[in-house]
């Protein structure tokens, strides 16, 4: 059994409980997970008996020859595979398509649940994605200095990751200097780095579809006392979050382990996003860590731990690693030092 047919077999086992004979999978990432085909226009029908049929258009049909699933050519791929009573991914299909096709059964995310736990081959790809990210950061660090812009740093990092073998950046690189560091998802600008800035750099490589995600905050010149204080707090929160990652841990409890450090220091209002998220074929995927997230972590789940403190108008700190839950303690995939670097 290939990885792909094994994954389809596990999906097929879930279908009877949802009273459908088949699931029409339309999410491009889920099609890739179940078949190996990376296509912007494909769907796969997985039946309760484990058999499957893939549809994609003429731009991609040549890529289906080596797959372990039969494929047909169609431009309207969902229509080609749909039939009354078939389950669909409600989170993916548009209302317009759902209404046009008729008779389909909207279902909760099922493939996403399977995707959360990775096999060893997937973990190896993620290790490579993270190693490329670590190396790119080390190589570009020397260029993070006064006078270069946020955009320069982002461009250098992205180019270096590709030179090191990444297929592409895992997401749009964030470089946020000084006051821009107070905006968690700041897009890089022409703002020059200058002495006295904290600079938050959030980036990662995509390697064979798998996404690394890492953030380091560095100081341009010697950090001020307030900068060192929030850095140490975030580092301590991040350490507590990492240590709480274990198979069986509740998602909200891992978040709380890190958040309580920041809250007790009086910065609760300055950390408003969740602690982390799964990574894999998507940059943000199940499971999610946050104050109201339920569910327990399983073994072999790659996940980020990324607390931050954001002070409006002044700046911020975020520290993020990608790790994998393991019995006996998490495996750290992003290995760049978390000491505060003064560049
Ligand atoms: N870079 C996006 C994130 O950390 O989730
Ligand atoms: Mn990130
Ligand atoms: Mn992240």
Short mmCIF file of C-alpha atoms in Angstrom, two decimals, residues 25-271:
data_model
loop_
_atom_site.label_atom_id
_atom_site.label_comp_id
_atom_site.label_asym_id
_atom_site.label_seq_id
_atom_site.Cartn_x
_atom_site.Cartn_y
_atom_site.Cartn_z
CA UNK A 25 -12.66 16.06 -1.98
CA UNK A 26 -12.20 19.45 -3.65
CA UNK A 27 -9.61 21.18 -1.44
CA UNK A 28 -6.39 21.32 -3.49
CA UNK A 29 -4.23 20.55 -0.46
CA UNK A 30 -6.42 17.59 0.47
CA UNK A 31 -6.32 16.26 -3.12
CA UNK A 32 -2.53 16.45 -2.97
CA UNK A 33 -2.49 14.65 0.40
CA UNK A 34 -4.72 11.84 -0.88
CA UNK A 35 -3.26 11.36 -4.38
CA UNK A 36 0.09 13.13 -4.70
CA UNK A 37 -1.27 15.38 -7.47
CA UNK A 38 -0.50 19.07 -7.03
CA UNK A 39 -3.06 20.88 -9.21
CA UNK A 40 -5.06 24.08 -9.02
CA UNK A 41 -8.04 22.30 -10.57
CA UNK A 42 -8.58 18.76 -9.35
CA UNK A 43 -10.99 16.75 -7.22
CA UNK A 44 -10.97 13.18 -5.99
CA UNK A 45 -13.93 11.00 -5.12
CA UNK A 46 -13.11 8.56 -2.32
CA UNK A 47 -15.65 5.79 -1.81
CA UNK A 48 -16.43 3.93 1.41
CA UNK A 49 -14.93 0.76 -0.09
CA UNK A 50 -11.58 2.59 -0.43
CA UNK A 51 -11.66 2.95 -4.22
CA UNK A 52 -11.18 6.40 -5.73
CA UNK A 53 -11.42 8.43 -8.93
CA UNK A 54 -9.41 11.58 -9.63
CA UNK A 55 -10.43 14.34 -12.05
CA UNK A 56 -8.28 17.17 -13.33
CA UNK A 57 -8.12 19.31 -16.46
CA UNK A 58 -5.95 18.93 -19.52
CA UNK A 59 -3.13 21.06 -18.07
CA UNK A 60 -2.50 18.47 -15.36
CA UNK A 61 -3.75 15.18 -16.79
CA UNK A 62 -0.20 14.22 -17.90
CA UNK A 63 0.91 14.36 -14.27
CA UNK A 64 -1.58 11.65 -13.25
CA UNK A 65 0.13 8.81 -15.12
CA UNK A 66 2.40 7.77 -12.26
CA UNK A 67 -0.23 8.01 -9.54
CA UNK A 68 -1.86 5.02 -7.87
CA UNK A 69 -5.39 6.28 -8.57
CA UNK A 70 -7.35 6.26 -11.86
CA UNK A 71 -7.84 9.70 -13.37
CA UNK A 72 -10.25 11.29 -15.84
CA UNK A 73 -9.97 14.59 -17.68
CA UNK A 74 -12.62 17.25 -17.08
CA UNK A 75 -12.68 21.02 -16.84
CA UNK A 76 -15.54 21.10 -14.32
CA UNK A 77 -13.91 18.57 -12.00
CA UNK A 78 -16.48 18.68 -9.18
CA UNK A 79 -19.37 18.25 -11.60
CA UNK A 80 -17.61 15.29 -13.22
CA UNK A 81 -17.49 13.39 -9.90
CA UNK A 82 -20.59 14.66 -8.06
CA UNK A 83 -23.71 12.55 -7.56
CA UNK A 84 -26.71 12.91 -5.26
CA UNK A 85 -25.94 11.76 -1.73
CA UNK A 86 -22.19 12.23 -2.05
CA UNK A 87 -20.49 14.07 0.82
CA UNK A 88 -18.58 17.27 0.14
CA UNK A 89 -16.09 19.40 2.04
CA UNK A 90 -18.36 22.18 3.27
CA UNK A 91 -15.37 24.33 4.20
CA UNK A 92 -14.09 24.27 0.62
CA UNK A 93 -16.96 24.24 -1.90
CA UNK A 94 -18.57 27.55 -2.80
CA UNK A 95 -22.29 27.99 -2.17
CA UNK A 96 -22.70 28.62 -5.91
CA UNK A 97 -21.16 25.24 -6.83
CA UNK A 98 -23.09 23.47 -4.07
CA UNK A 99 -26.38 24.89 -5.33
CA UNK A 100 -25.55 24.21 -8.97
CA UNK A 101 -24.65 20.56 -8.39
CA UNK A 102 -27.52 19.81 -5.99
CA UNK A 103 -28.16 16.81 -3.75
CA UNK A 104 -24.75 16.86 -2.05
CA UNK A 105 -24.20 16.35 1.69
CA UNK A 106 -22.07 19.01 3.41
CA UNK A 107 -19.61 17.44 5.82
CA UNK A 108 -17.21 18.76 8.45
CA UNK A 109 -13.45 18.64 7.71
CA UNK A 110 -12.39 14.98 7.66
CA UNK A 111 -9.17 14.99 5.66
CA UNK A 112 -7.83 17.84 7.81
CA UNK A 113 -8.20 15.61 10.85
CA UNK A 114 -6.16 12.87 9.18
CA UNK A 115 -3.54 15.35 8.04
CA UNK A 116 -2.76 16.54 11.58
CA UNK A 117 -0.76 13.40 12.42
CA UNK A 118 2.22 13.03 10.07
CA UNK A 119 4.02 9.94 8.87
CA UNK A 120 7.81 9.74 9.05
CA UNK A 121 8.27 10.72 5.40
CA UNK A 122 6.30 13.90 5.94
CA UNK A 123 8.34 14.68 9.05
CA UNK A 124 11.54 14.24 7.05
CA UNK A 125 10.35 16.80 4.48
CA UNK A 126 9.47 19.21 7.30
CA UNK A 127 12.89 18.69 8.90
CA UNK A 128 14.47 19.68 5.60
CA UNK A 129 12.18 22.73 5.27
CA UNK A 130 13.19 23.83 8.77
CA UNK A 131 16.90 23.14 8.21
CA UNK A 132 16.82 25.30 5.07
CA UNK A 133 15.15 28.07 7.09
CA UNK A 134 17.77 27.86 9.86
CA UNK A 135 20.62 27.95 7.36
CA UNK A 136 19.12 30.87 5.43
CA UNK A 137 18.78 32.87 8.63
CA UNK A 138 22.40 32.16 9.58
CA UNK A 139 23.56 33.16 6.10
CA UNK A 140 21.56 36.40 6.01
CA UNK A 141 22.18 37.54 9.59
CA UNK A 142 25.29 39.47 8.57
CA UNK A 143 23.15 41.62 6.28
CA UNK A 144 20.72 42.63 9.05
CA UNK A 145 22.28 45.97 9.97
CA UNK A 146 21.52 49.69 10.03
CA UNK A 147 20.57 51.15 6.67
CA UNK A 148 19.08 48.06 5.04
CA UNK A 149 15.31 48.07 4.68
CA UNK A 150 12.70 45.60 5.88
CA UNK A 151 12.13 44.68 2.24
CA UNK A 152 15.85 44.06 1.67
CA UNK A 153 15.97 41.58 4.54
CA UNK A 154 12.83 39.78 3.34
CA UNK A 155 14.16 39.56 -0.22
CA UNK A 156 17.57 38.25 0.90
CA UNK A 157 16.02 35.58 3.12
CA UNK A 158 13.60 34.40 0.44
CA UNK A 159 16.33 34.27 -2.21
CA UNK A 160 18.69 32.37 0.11
CA UNK A 161 16.02 29.79 0.99
CA UNK A 162 15.50 29.11 -2.71
CA UNK A 163 19.27 28.84 -3.30
CA UNK A 164 19.35 26.28 -0.49
CA UNK A 165 16.71 24.13 -2.19
CA UNK A 166 13.35 25.50 -1.06
CA UNK A 167 10.58 25.37 -3.67
CA UNK A 168 9.37 28.77 -2.48
CA UNK A 169 8.86 30.74 0.73
CA UNK A 170 6.21 29.08 2.92
CA UNK A 171 4.37 32.43 3.21
CA UNK A 172 5.07 36.12 2.71
CA UNK A 173 8.09 36.89 4.89
CA UNK A 174 7.49 39.34 7.71
CA UNK A 175 10.25 41.79 8.64
CA UNK A 176 9.10 44.37 11.17
CA UNK A 177 11.53 46.95 12.54
CA UNK A 178 11.07 49.25 15.51
CA UNK A 179 7.49 50.45 15.91
CA UNK A 180 6.36 48.14 13.08
CA UNK A 181 7.15 45.20 15.37
CA UNK A 182 3.96 46.01 17.26
CA UNK A 183 1.97 44.73 14.25
CA UNK A 184 2.06 40.91 14.29
CA UNK A 185 1.54 40.50 10.53
CA UNK A 186 3.34 43.61 9.31
CA UNK A 187 4.26 43.51 5.59
CA UNK A 188 7.88 44.62 4.92
CA UNK A 189 8.31 48.24 3.79
CA UNK A 190 11.15 50.55 2.79
CA UNK A 191 11.68 51.38 6.48
CA UNK A 192 15.42 51.28 7.17
CA UNK A 193 16.74 49.43 10.19
CA UNK A 194 18.45 51.65 12.74
CA UNK A 195 20.23 51.35 16.05
CA UNK A 196 17.73 50.87 18.85
CA UNK A 197 15.30 48.77 16.79
CA UNK A 198 14.04 45.36 17.67
CA UNK A 199 13.46 43.57 14.37
CA UNK A 200 11.03 40.67 14.10
CA UNK A 201 11.69 38.28 11.23
CA UNK A 202 9.02 35.63 10.55
CA UNK A 203 9.72 33.33 7.61
CA UNK A 204 10.09 29.75 6.47
CA UNK A 205 10.81 27.50 3.53
CA UNK A 206 8.34 25.40 1.58
CA UNK A 207 10.02 22.12 0.69
CA UNK A 208 8.10 19.60 -1.43
CA UNK A 209 4.86 21.12 -0.19
CA UNK A 210 5.77 21.16 3.52
CA UNK A 211 5.91 24.49 5.36
CA UNK A 212 8.48 25.60 7.92
CA UNK A 213 7.52 28.49 10.19
CA UNK A 214 9.97 30.34 12.41
CA UNK A 215 10.33 33.78 13.99
CA UNK A 216 13.32 35.42 15.60
CA UNK A 217 13.53 38.93 17.00
CA UNK A 218 16.94 40.56 16.94
CA UNK A 219 18.24 43.87 18.26
CA UNK A 220 20.07 46.44 16.17
CA UNK A 221 22.79 47.50 18.57
CA UNK A 222 22.58 46.93 22.31
CA UNK A 223 18.97 46.49 23.47
CA UNK A 224 17.40 48.93 25.93
CA UNK A 225 16.21 47.62 29.29
CA UNK A 226 12.54 47.53 28.25
CA UNK A 227 13.47 45.62 25.12
CA UNK A 228 15.49 43.07 27.04
CA UNK A 229 12.63 42.68 29.55
CA UNK A 230 9.96 41.89 27.00
CA UNK A 231 12.38 39.64 25.12
CA UNK A 232 13.12 37.58 28.24
CA UNK A 233 9.41 37.33 29.03
CA UNK A 234 8.54 36.08 25.54
CA UNK A 235 11.45 33.64 25.63
CA UNK A 236 10.27 32.27 28.97
CA UNK A 237 6.67 32.00 27.73
CA UNK A 238 7.89 30.23 24.61
CA UNK A 239 9.93 27.78 26.67
CA UNK A 240 6.87 27.01 28.85
CA UNK A 241 4.73 26.51 25.75
CA UNK A 242 7.26 24.14 24.22
CA UNK A 243 7.51 22.15 27.41
CA UNK A 244 3.72 21.79 27.59
CA UNK A 245 3.60 20.21 24.12
CA UNK A 246 2.87 16.54 24.63
CA UNK A 247 0.60 13.89 23.20
CA UNK A 248 -2.58 14.07 25.29
CA UNK A 249 -2.20 17.76 26.24
CA UNK A 250 -5.28 19.92 25.71
CA UNK A 251 -4.88 22.67 23.11
CA UNK A 252 -6.06 25.42 25.50
CA UNK A 253 -3.72 24.19 28.25
CA UNK A 254 -0.62 24.47 26.05
CA UNK A 255 -1.70 28.02 25.18
CA UNK A 256 -2.25 28.78 28.87
CA UNK A 257 1.18 27.47 29.85
CA UNK A 258 2.79 30.20 27.75
CA UNK A 259 0.15 32.92 28.07
CA UNK A 260 0.15 32.85 31.88
CA UNK A 261 3.82 33.96 31.92
CA UNK A 262 2.95 37.03 29.83
CA UNK A 263 -0.29 37.74 31.72
CA UNK A 264 1.34 37.57 35.13
CA UNK A 265 3.87 40.16 33.99
CA UNK A 266 0.98 42.51 33.14
CA UNK A 267 1.21 42.12 29.35
CA UNK A 268 -1.90 39.99 28.79
CA UNK A 269 -3.44 42.68 26.55
CA UNK A 270 -0.27 42.79 24.46
CA UNK A 271 -0.54 39.15 23.33
#
